[in-house]
Amino acid sequence: MEFINSKENKLFKTIKKLKQKKYREREELFLAEGHKFLDFSIAPKYIILRDGVEENFPKIDNFNCKKYIYSDTLFNDISTQENSQGVILIYDFLSNSMEDLEKNIVVLDRIQDPGNLGTIIRLVDAVGFKDIILTTGSVDIYNDKSVRSSMGSLFNLNINYMSEEKLVDFLKSNNYNILSSGLTNESVNYNKVKLKGKNAVVFGNEGQGVSKDILEASNEIVKIPIYGSAESLNVGVATGIILYKVKEILEEYEV
């Protein structure tokens, strides 16, 4: 493995810029930090180790990619964690596609918090769904906090972005039953939703909820009753409650 100790190194300069979305999109690369990512079969393009930790990560031998050792100073410059384990993997953008979506999909409308997004990606994977569509303006799936919070589930899902207008047209033209979370006079409890052959479950922005246009296009508005004094639920928590109920209902249909 080559040892790098110069801030003029071309790859170092590229990786350092990957903390910014515009450079991730330009290079079509993103980083994932931590030994957990060595457990996945997806091959990174590069593996970067902090000087002195080489013997801690024998799993790097499982990957046929370029590997480098960075000095402490350089590694700290590219690290996104305060207490890094000393390993960073650089991946090509994932091959996501709007072709061949499954019958049940999740839609995230203008989700802003990268931790929430990563948590929801992990939830969707746990429930067994495969497809997520985010509306334009949502946080980047390749944000380092999103990647870390997804705990590798990012690699298991098909995740795409689409403008709100195109999204509504797409769901309608493809006969999706649109179920949006929200509190309106017409909202039904989450345990009484009516599912059909194809379902799109929509969750909205942390502060504003699902947009007006998507709500108007929805077949049902779904709510989670609050029995105590809390004003609302975190979008990640709400997603988990509703998706697991949807999964339960779907399994009842299959029986």
PDB file of C-alpha atoms in Angstrom:
ATOM      1  CA  MET A   1       0.000   0.000   0.000  1.00  0.00           C
ATOM      2  CA  GLU A   2       1.257   3.429  -0.915  1.00  0.00           C
ATOM      3  CA  PHE A   3       1.884   5.910   1.919  1.00  0.00           C
ATOM      4  CA  ILE A   4       0.603   9.433   1.257  1.00  0.00           C
ATOM      5  CA  ASN A   5       1.844  12.410   3.256  1.00  0.00           C
ATOM      6  CA  SER A   6       1.424  15.356   0.896  1.00  0.00           C
ATOM      7  CA  LYS A   7      -1.575  17.677   0.710  1.00  0.00           C
ATOM      8  CA  GLU A   8      -0.708  18.156  -2.967  1.00  0.00           C
ATOM      9  CA  ASN A   9      -1.619  14.537  -3.708  1.00  0.00           C
ATOM     10  CA  LYS A  10      -4.322  14.532  -6.386  1.00  0.00           C
ATOM     11  CA  LEU A  11      -6.458  11.779  -4.846  1.00  0.00           C
ATOM     12  CA  PHE A  12      -6.286  13.426  -1.422  1.00  0.00           C
ATOM     13  CA  LYS A  13      -7.577  16.681  -2.879  1.00  0.00           C
ATOM     14  CA  THR A  14     -10.430  14.842  -4.621  1.00  0.00           C
ATOM     15  CA  ILE A  15     -11.487  12.890  -1.530  1.00  0.00           C
ATOM     16  CA  LYS A  16     -11.395  15.988   0.668  1.00  0.00           C
ATOM     17  CA  LYS A  17     -13.884  17.696  -1.646  1.00  0.00           C
ATOM     18  CA  LEU A  18     -16.328  14.774  -1.435  1.00  0.00           C
ATOM     19  CA  LYS A  19     -17.747  16.308   1.741  1.00  0.00           C
ATOM     20  CA  GLN A  20     -19.543  18.729  -0.598  1.00  0.00           C
ATOM     21  CA  LYS A  21     -22.490  17.570  -2.702  1.00  0.00           C
ATOM     22  CA  LYS A  22     -21.434  19.390  -5.874  1.00  0.00           C
ATOM     23  CA  TYR A  23     -18.088  17.584  -5.899  1.00  0.00           C
ATOM     24  CA  ARG A  24     -19.684  14.215  -5.133  1.00  0.00           C
ATOM     25  CA  GLU A  25     -21.922  14.724  -8.150  1.00  0.00           C
ATOM     26  CA  ARG A  26     -19.053  15.875 -10.341  1.00  0.00           C
ATOM     27  CA  GLU A  27     -16.826  12.937  -9.449  1.00  0.00           C
ATOM     28  CA  GLU A  28     -19.731  10.489  -8.953  1.00  0.00           C
ATOM     29  CA  LEU A  29     -18.016   9.279  -5.791  1.00  0.00           C
ATOM     30  CA  PHE A  30     -18.976   9.182  -2.117  1.00  0.00           C
ATOM     31  CA  LEU A  31     -17.266   8.109   1.078  1.00  0.00           C
ATOM     32  CA  ALA A  32     -18.262   5.758   3.868  1.00  0.00           C
ATOM     33  CA  GLU A  33     -16.294   5.722   7.093  1.00  0.00           C
ATOM     34  CA  GLY A  34     -15.931   2.883   9.568  1.00  0.00           C
ATOM     35  CA  HIS A  35     -15.085  -0.822   9.693  1.00  0.00           C
ATOM     36  CA  LYS A  36     -18.772  -1.789   9.298  1.00  0.00           C
ATOM     37  CA  PHE A  37     -18.557  -1.106   5.570  1.00  0.00           C
ATOM     38  CA  LEU A  38     -15.879  -3.773   5.200  1.00  0.00           C
ATOM     39  CA  ASP A  39     -18.608  -6.332   5.935  1.00  0.00           C
ATOM     40  CA  PHE A  40     -20.450  -5.618   2.680  1.00  0.00           C
ATOM     41  CA  SER A  41     -19.720  -7.239  -0.658  1.00  0.00           C
ATOM     42  CA  ILE A  42     -20.009  -3.988  -2.614  1.00  0.00           C
ATOM     43  CA  ALA A  43     -16.497  -3.234  -3.804  1.00  0.00           C
ATOM     44  CA  PRO A  44     -15.165   0.275  -3.105  1.00  0.00           C
ATOM     45  CA  LYS A  45     -13.003   2.127  -5.573  1.00  0.00           C
ATOM     46  CA  TYR A  46     -10.439   3.054  -2.921  1.00  0.00           C
ATOM     47  CA  ILE A  47      -9.712   2.184   0.697  1.00  0.00           C
ATOM     48  CA  ILE A  48      -7.926   4.764   2.845  1.00  0.00           C
ATOM     49  CA  LEU A  49      -6.303   3.773   6.137  1.00  0.00           C
ATOM     50  CA  ARG A  50      -4.870   5.950   8.847  1.00  0.00           C
ATOM     51  CA  ASP A  51      -1.167   5.328   9.358  1.00  0.00           C
ATOM     52  CA  GLY A  52      -0.628   2.675  12.006  1.00  0.00           C
ATOM     53  CA  VAL A  53      -3.979   0.845  11.819  1.00  0.00           C
ATOM     54  CA  GLU A  54      -3.220  -1.518   8.917  1.00  0.00           C
ATOM     55  CA  GLU A  55      -3.226  -4.647  11.071  1.00  0.00           C
ATOM     56  CA  ASN A  56      -6.654  -3.785  12.524  1.00  0.00           C
ATOM     57  CA  PHE A  57      -8.478  -4.404   9.254  1.00  0.00           C
ATOM     58  CA  PRO A  58      -7.561  -7.751   7.650  1.00  0.00           C
ATOM     59  CA  LYS A  59     -10.874  -7.647   5.747  1.00  0.00           C
ATOM     60  CA  ILE A  60      -9.431  -5.102   3.337  1.00  0.00           C
ATOM     61  CA  ASP A  61      -7.704  -8.049   1.657  1.00  0.00           C
ATOM     62  CA  ASN A  62     -11.154  -9.181   0.466  1.00  0.00           C
ATOM     63  CA  PHE A  63     -11.310  -6.226  -1.938  1.00  0.00           C
ATOM     64  CA  ASN A  64      -9.403  -5.899  -5.170  1.00  0.00           C
ATOM     65  CA  CYS A  65      -9.130  -2.129  -5.187  1.00  0.00           C
ATOM     66  CA  LYS A  66      -6.485   0.514  -4.662  1.00  0.00           C
ATOM     67  CA  LYS A  67      -5.500   0.961  -1.014  1.00  0.00           C
ATOM     68  CA  TYR A  68      -3.596   3.827   0.549  1.00  0.00           C
ATOM     69  CA  ILE A  69      -2.182   4.745   3.943  1.00  0.00           C
ATOM     70  CA  TYR A  70      -2.586   8.410   4.887  1.00  0.00           C
ATOM     71  CA  SER A  71      -0.627  10.282   7.520  1.00  0.00           C
ATOM     72  CA  ASP A  72      -2.570  11.368  10.608  1.00  0.00           C
ATOM     73  CA  THR A  73      -2.835  14.935   9.306  1.00  0.00           C
ATOM     74  CA  LEU A  74      -4.198  13.934   5.908  1.00  0.00           C
ATOM     75  CA  PHE A  75      -6.563  11.333   7.318  1.00  0.00           C
ATOM     76  CA  ASN A  76      -8.011  13.840   9.785  1.00  0.00           C
ATOM     77  CA  ASP A  77      -8.638  16.244   6.896  1.00  0.00           C
ATOM     78  CA  ILE A  78     -10.869  13.756   5.068  1.00  0.00           C
ATOM     79  CA  SER A  79     -12.453  12.071   8.094  1.00  0.00           C
ATOM     80  CA  THR A  80     -16.062  12.965   8.937  1.00  0.00           C
ATOM     81  CA  GLN A  81     -15.961  11.548  12.481  1.00  0.00           C
ATOM     82  CA  GLU A  82     -14.489  12.854  15.714  1.00  0.00           C
ATOM     83  CA  ASN A  83     -13.376   9.407  16.879  1.00  0.00           C
ATOM     84  CA  SER A  84     -12.610   7.682  13.610  1.00  0.00           C
ATOM     85  CA  GLN A  85     -11.758   3.990  13.500  1.00  0.00           C
ATOM     86  CA  GLY A  86      -9.177   4.791  10.862  1.00  0.00           C
ATOM     87  CA  VAL A  87     -10.710   3.384   7.685  1.00  0.00           C
ATOM     88  CA  ILE A  88     -12.562   5.194   4.884  1.00  0.00           C
ATOM     89  CA  LEU A  89     -14.001   3.565   1.767  1.00  0.00           C
ATOM     90  CA  ILE A  90     -14.637   5.528  -1.423  1.00  0.00           C
ATOM     91  CA  TYR A  91     -17.451   4.213  -3.651  1.00  0.00           C
ATOM     92  CA  ASP A  92     -18.732   4.959  -7.119  1.00  0.00           C
ATOM     93  CA  PHE A  93     -22.310   6.231  -7.216  1.00  0.00           C
ATOM     94  CA  LEU A  94     -24.772   3.357  -7.060  1.00  0.00           C
ATOM     95  CA  SER A  95     -26.629   2.156 -10.159  1.00  0.00           C
ATOM     96  CA  ASN A  96     -30.196   3.140  -9.272  1.00  0.00           C
ATOM     97  CA  SER A  97     -33.005   3.131 -11.815  1.00  0.00           C
ATOM     98  CA  MET A  98     -36.690   3.959 -12.206  1.00  0.00           C
ATOM     99  CA  GLU A  99     -37.151   0.825 -14.288  1.00  0.00           C
ATOM    100  CA  ASP A 100     -38.873  -2.233 -12.809  1.00  0.00           C
ATOM    101  CA  LEU A 101     -40.012  -0.718  -9.516  1.00  0.00           C
ATOM    102  CA  GLU A 102     -41.705  -3.161  -7.167  1.00  0.00           C
ATOM    103  CA  LYS A 103     -45.400  -2.997  -6.275  1.00  0.00           C
ATOM    104  CA  ASN A 104     -44.831  -1.208  -2.971  1.00  0.00           C
ATOM    105  CA  ILE A 105     -42.597   1.837  -2.784  1.00  0.00           C
ATOM    106  CA  VAL A 106     -41.733   4.553  -0.292  1.00  0.00           C
ATOM    107  CA  VAL A 107     -41.746   8.242  -1.198  1.00  0.00           C
ATOM    108  CA  LEU A 108     -39.911  10.877   0.849  1.00  0.00           C
ATOM    109  CA  ASP A 109     -40.989  14.445   0.219  1.00  0.00           C
ATOM    110  CA  ARG A 110     -38.298  17.086   0.899  1.00  0.00           C
ATOM    111  CA  ILE A 111     -36.680  15.218   3.803  1.00  0.00           C
ATOM    112  CA  GLN A 112     -33.944  17.526   5.106  1.00  0.00           C
ATOM    113  CA  ASP A 113     -32.106  15.830   7.949  1.00  0.00           C
ATOM    114  CA  PRO A 114     -29.411  13.376   6.768  1.00  0.00           C
ATOM    115  CA  GLY A 115     -29.712  11.331   9.962  1.00  0.00           C
ATOM    116  CA  ASN A 116     -33.441  10.935   9.390  1.00  0.00           C
ATOM    117  CA  LEU A 117     -32.835   9.876   5.804  1.00  0.00           C
ATOM    118  CA  GLY A 118     -30.266   7.262   6.793  1.00  0.00           C
ATOM    119  CA  THR A 119     -32.578   5.905   9.486  1.00  0.00           C
ATOM    120  CA  ILE A 120     -35.474   5.668   7.032  1.00  0.00           C
ATOM    121  CA  ILE A 121     -33.308   3.894   4.452  1.00  0.00           C
ATOM    122  CA  ARG A 122     -32.420   1.351   7.125  1.00  0.00           C
ATOM    123  CA  LEU A 123     -36.103   0.986   8.078  1.00  0.00           C
ATOM    124  CA  VAL A 124     -37.252   0.484   4.496  1.00  0.00           C
ATOM    125  CA  ASP A 125     -34.630  -2.226   4.085  1.00  0.00           C
ATOM    126  CA  ALA A 126     -35.695  -3.889   7.356  1.00  0.00           C
ATOM    127  CA  VAL A 127     -39.355  -3.934   6.302  1.00  0.00           C
ATOM    128  CA  GLY A 128     -38.397  -5.594   3.040  1.00  0.00           C
ATOM    129  CA  PHE A 129     -39.249  -2.856   0.558  1.00  0.00           C
ATOM    130  CA  LYS A 130     -36.731  -2.125  -2.164  1.00  0.00           C
ATOM    131  CA  ASP A 131     -37.568   1.241  -3.727  1.00  0.00           C
ATOM    132  CA  ILE A 132     -37.457   4.816  -2.459  1.00  0.00           C
ATOM    133  CA  ILE A 133     -38.248   7.953  -4.454  1.00  0.00           C
ATOM    134  CA  LEU A 134     -37.208  11.306  -2.998  1.00  0.00           C
ATOM    135  CA  THR A 135     -38.614  14.581  -4.261  1.00  0.00           C
ATOM    136  CA  THR A 136     -36.209  17.202  -5.538  1.00  0.00           C
ATOM    137  CA  GLY A 137     -34.959  19.292  -2.631  1.00  0.00           C
ATOM    138  CA  SER A 138     -34.505  16.334  -0.305  1.00  0.00           C
ATOM    139  CA  VAL A 139     -31.143  15.784   1.354  1.00  0.00           C
ATOM    140  CA  ASP A 140     -28.476  13.912  -0.602  1.00  0.00           C
ATOM    141  CA  ILE A 141     -28.387  10.144  -0.003  1.00  0.00           C
ATOM    142  CA  TYR A 142     -24.595  10.353  -0.262  1.00  0.00           C
ATOM    143  CA  ASN A 143     -24.254  12.843   2.574  1.00  0.00           C
ATOM    144  CA  ASP A 144     -21.791  11.248   5.002  1.00  0.00           C
ATOM    145  CA  LYS A 145     -24.345  11.278   7.851  1.00  0.00           C
ATOM    146  CA  SER A 146     -26.975   9.651   5.628  1.00  0.00           C
ATOM    147  CA  VAL A 147     -24.526   6.962   4.549  1.00  0.00           C
ATOM    148  CA  ARG A 148     -23.429   6.281   8.129  1.00  0.00           C
ATOM    149  CA  SER A 149     -26.992   6.212   9.520  1.00  0.00           C
ATOM    150  CA  SER A 150     -28.113   3.788   6.813  1.00  0.00           C
ATOM    151  CA  MET A 151     -25.698   1.192   8.238  1.00  0.00           C
ATOM    152  CA  GLY A 152     -25.120  -0.286   4.786  1.00  0.00           C
ATOM    153  CA  SER A 153     -28.787  -0.506   3.782  1.00  0.00           C
ATOM    154  CA  LEU A 154     -28.022   2.126   1.155  1.00  0.00           C
ATOM    155  CA  PHE A 155     -26.470  -0.688  -0.881  1.00  0.00           C
ATOM    156  CA  ASN A 156     -29.619  -2.818  -0.716  1.00  0.00           C
ATOM    157  CA  LEU A 157     -32.152  -0.331  -2.062  1.00  0.00           C
ATOM    158  CA  ASN A 158     -33.035   1.354  -5.340  1.00  0.00           C
ATOM    159  CA  ILE A 159     -33.182   5.090  -4.536  1.00  0.00           C
ATOM    160  CA  ASN A 160     -34.074   7.802  -7.025  1.00  0.00           C
ATOM    161  CA  TYR A 161     -34.899  11.524  -7.127  1.00  0.00           C
ATOM    162  CA  MET A 162     -37.796  13.097  -9.009  1.00  0.00           C
ATOM    163  CA  SER A 163     -39.499  16.489  -9.127  1.00  0.00           C
ATOM    164  CA  GLU A 164     -42.808  16.708  -7.278  1.00  0.00           C
ATOM    165  CA  GLU A 165     -44.740  17.332 -10.491  1.00  0.00           C
ATOM    166  CA  LYS A 166     -43.214  14.360 -12.297  1.00  0.00           C
ATOM    167  CA  LEU A 167     -43.678  12.197  -9.208  1.00  0.00           C
ATOM    168  CA  VAL A 168     -47.439  12.788  -9.036  1.00  0.00           C
ATOM    169  CA  ASP A 169     -47.785  12.095 -12.778  1.00  0.00           C
ATOM    170  CA  PHE A 170     -45.680   8.952 -12.460  1.00  0.00           C
ATOM    171  CA  LEU A 171     -47.655   7.535  -9.525  1.00  0.00           C
ATOM    172  CA  LYS A 172     -50.997   8.275 -11.150  1.00  0.00           C
ATOM    173  CA  SER A 173     -50.067   6.958 -14.589  1.00  0.00           C
ATOM    174  CA  ASN A 174     -48.705   3.761 -13.056  1.00  0.00           C
ATOM    175  CA  ASN A 175     -51.822   3.183 -10.922  1.00  0.00           C
ATOM    176  CA  TYR A 176     -50.193   3.496  -7.506  1.00  0.00           C
ATOM    177  CA  ASN A 177     -52.469   3.748  -4.492  1.00  0.00           C
ATOM    178  CA  ILE A 178     -51.002   6.858  -2.811  1.00  0.00           C
ATOM    179  CA  LEU A 179     -51.003   6.837   1.000  1.00  0.00           C
ATOM    180  CA  SER A 180     -49.604  10.033   2.544  1.00  0.00           C
ATOM    181  CA  SER A 181     -48.901  10.635   6.207  1.00  0.00           C
ATOM    182  CA  GLY A 182     -50.593  13.752   7.541  1.00  0.00           C
ATOM    183  CA  LEU A 183     -53.199  15.266   9.812  1.00  0.00           C
ATOM    184  CA  THR A 184     -56.349  16.438   8.025  1.00  0.00           C
ATOM    185  CA  ASN A 185     -60.076  16.122   8.646  1.00  0.00           C
ATOM    186  CA  GLU A 186     -60.056  13.114   6.291  1.00  0.00           C
ATOM    187  CA  SER A 187     -57.073  11.299   7.844  1.00  0.00           C
ATOM    188  CA  VAL A 188     -57.537   7.642   8.744  1.00  0.00           C
ATOM    189  CA  ASN A 189     -55.668   5.775  11.464  1.00  0.00           C
ATOM    190  CA  TYR A 190     -52.568   3.988  10.196  1.00  0.00           C
ATOM    191  CA  ASN A 191     -53.975   0.585  11.195  1.00  0.00           C
ATOM    192  CA  LYS A 192     -57.011   1.043   8.940  1.00  0.00           C
ATOM    193  CA  VAL A 193     -55.349   1.889   5.651  1.00  0.00           C
ATOM    194  CA  LYS A 194     -56.740   0.313   2.503  1.00  0.00           C
ATOM    195  CA  LEU A 195     -54.082  -1.229   0.317  1.00  0.00           C
ATOM    196  CA  LYS A 196     -54.316  -2.161  -3.332  1.00  0.00           C
ATOM    197  CA  GLY A 197     -52.167  -3.968  -5.861  1.00  0.00           C
ATOM    198  CA  LYS A 198     -49.572  -1.173  -6.013  1.00  0.00           C
ATOM    199  CA  ASN A 199     -48.965   1.188  -3.105  1.00  0.00           C
ATOM    200  CA  ALA A 200     -46.820   4.281  -2.612  1.00  0.00           C
ATOM    201  CA  VAL A 201     -46.421   5.335   1.018  1.00  0.00           C
ATOM    202  CA  VAL A 202     -45.421   9.003   1.355  1.00  0.00           C
ATOM    203  CA  PHE A 203     -43.668  10.733   4.268  1.00  0.00           C
ATOM    204  CA  GLY A 204     -43.031  14.453   4.354  1.00  0.00           C
ATOM    205  CA  ASN A 205     -40.664  17.197   5.366  1.00  0.00           C
ATOM    206  CA  GLU A 206     -39.765  17.358   9.065  1.00  0.00           C
ATOM    207  CA  GLY A 207     -41.391  20.761   9.565  1.00  0.00           C
ATOM    208  CA  GLN A 208     -44.007  21.065   6.815  1.00  0.00           C
ATOM    209  CA  GLY A 209     -45.092  17.498   6.180  1.00  0.00           C
ATOM    210  CA  VAL A 210     -46.201  16.216   2.790  1.00  0.00           C
ATOM    211  CA  SER A 211     -46.751  18.927   0.172  1.00  0.00           C
ATOM    212  CA  LYS A 212     -50.236  20.139  -0.681  1.00  0.00           C
ATOM    213  CA  ASP A 213     -50.084  18.820  -4.253  1.00  0.00           C
ATOM    214  CA  ILE A 214     -49.132  15.309  -3.149  1.00  0.00           C
ATOM    215  CA  LEU A 215     -51.796  15.323  -0.435  1.00  0.00           C
ATOM    216  CA  GLU A 216     -54.422  16.312  -2.992  1.00  0.00           C
ATOM    217  CA  ALA A 217     -53.297  13.475  -5.272  1.00  0.00           C
ATOM    218  CA  SER A 218     -53.410  10.916  -2.449  1.00  0.00           C
ATOM    219  CA  ASN A 219     -56.008   8.172  -2.171  1.00  0.00           C
ATOM    220  CA  GLU A 220     -55.784   8.283   1.619  1.00  0.00           C
ATOM    221  CA  ILE A 221     -54.174  10.482   4.265  1.00  0.00           C
ATOM    222  CA  VAL A 222     -52.776   8.399   7.108  1.00  0.00           C
ATOM    223  CA  LYS A 223     -52.288   9.504  10.708  1.00  0.00           C
ATOM    224  CA  ILE A 224     -50.758   8.049  13.849  1.00  0.00           C
ATOM    225  CA  PRO A 225     -52.889   8.969  16.884  1.00  0.00           C
ATOM    226  CA  ILE A 226     -51.060  10.736  19.697  1.00  0.00           C
ATOM    227  CA  TYR A 227     -52.506   9.883  23.103  1.00  0.00           C
ATOM    228  CA  GLY A 228     -50.196  11.996  25.222  1.00  0.00           C
ATOM    229  CA  SER A 229     -49.095  15.622  25.111  1.00  0.00           C
ATOM    230  CA  ALA A 230     -46.432  15.372  22.398  1.00  0.00           C
ATOM    231  CA  GLU A 231     -47.123  17.610  19.428  1.00  0.00           C
ATOM    232  CA  SER A 232     -45.795  15.216  16.794  1.00  0.00           C
ATOM    233  CA  LEU A 233     -43.517  12.276  16.034  1.00  0.00           C
ATOM    234  CA  ASN A 234     -40.099  12.276  14.404  1.00  0.00           C
ATOM    235  CA  VAL A 235     -40.464  11.350  10.720  1.00  0.00           C
ATOM    236  CA  GLY A 236     -38.205   8.316  11.172  1.00  0.00           C
ATOM    237  CA  VAL A 237     -40.372   7.002  14.014  1.00  0.00           C
ATOM    238  CA  ALA A 238     -43.566   7.659  12.042  1.00  0.00           C
ATOM    239  CA  THR A 239     -42.108   5.863   9.027  1.00  0.00           C
ATOM    240  CA  GLY A 240     -41.323   2.798  11.110  1.00  0.00           C
ATOM    241  CA  ILE A 241     -44.799   2.600  12.653  1.00  0.00           C
ATOM    242  CA  ILE A 242     -46.665   2.993   9.383  1.00  0.00           C
ATOM    243  CA  LEU A 243     -44.424   0.800   7.219  1.00  0.00           C
ATOM    244  CA  TYR A 244     -44.529  -2.121   9.633  1.00  0.00           C
ATOM    245  CA  LYS A 245     -48.326  -1.898   9.722  1.00  0.00           C
ATOM    246  CA  VAL A 246     -48.415  -1.784   5.912  1.00  0.00           C
ATOM    247  CA  LYS A 247     -46.170  -4.853   5.818  1.00  0.00           C
ATOM    248  CA  GLU A 248     -48.425  -6.642   8.308  1.00  0.00           C
ATOM    249  CA  ILE A 249     -51.522  -5.893   6.221  1.00  0.00           C
ATOM    250  CA  LEU A 250     -49.791  -6.993   3.026  1.00  0.00           C
ATOM    251  CA  GLU A 251     -48.839 -10.302   4.623  1.00  0.00           C
ATOM    252  CA  GLU A 252     -52.438 -10.846   5.703  1.00  0.00           C
ATOM    253  CA  TYR A 253     -53.509 -10.354   2.085  1.00  0.00           C
ATOM    254  CA  GLU A 254     -50.932 -12.884   0.909  1.00  0.00           C
ATOM    255  CA  VAL A 255     -52.281 -15.493   3.305  1.00  0.00           C
TER     256      VAL A 255
END
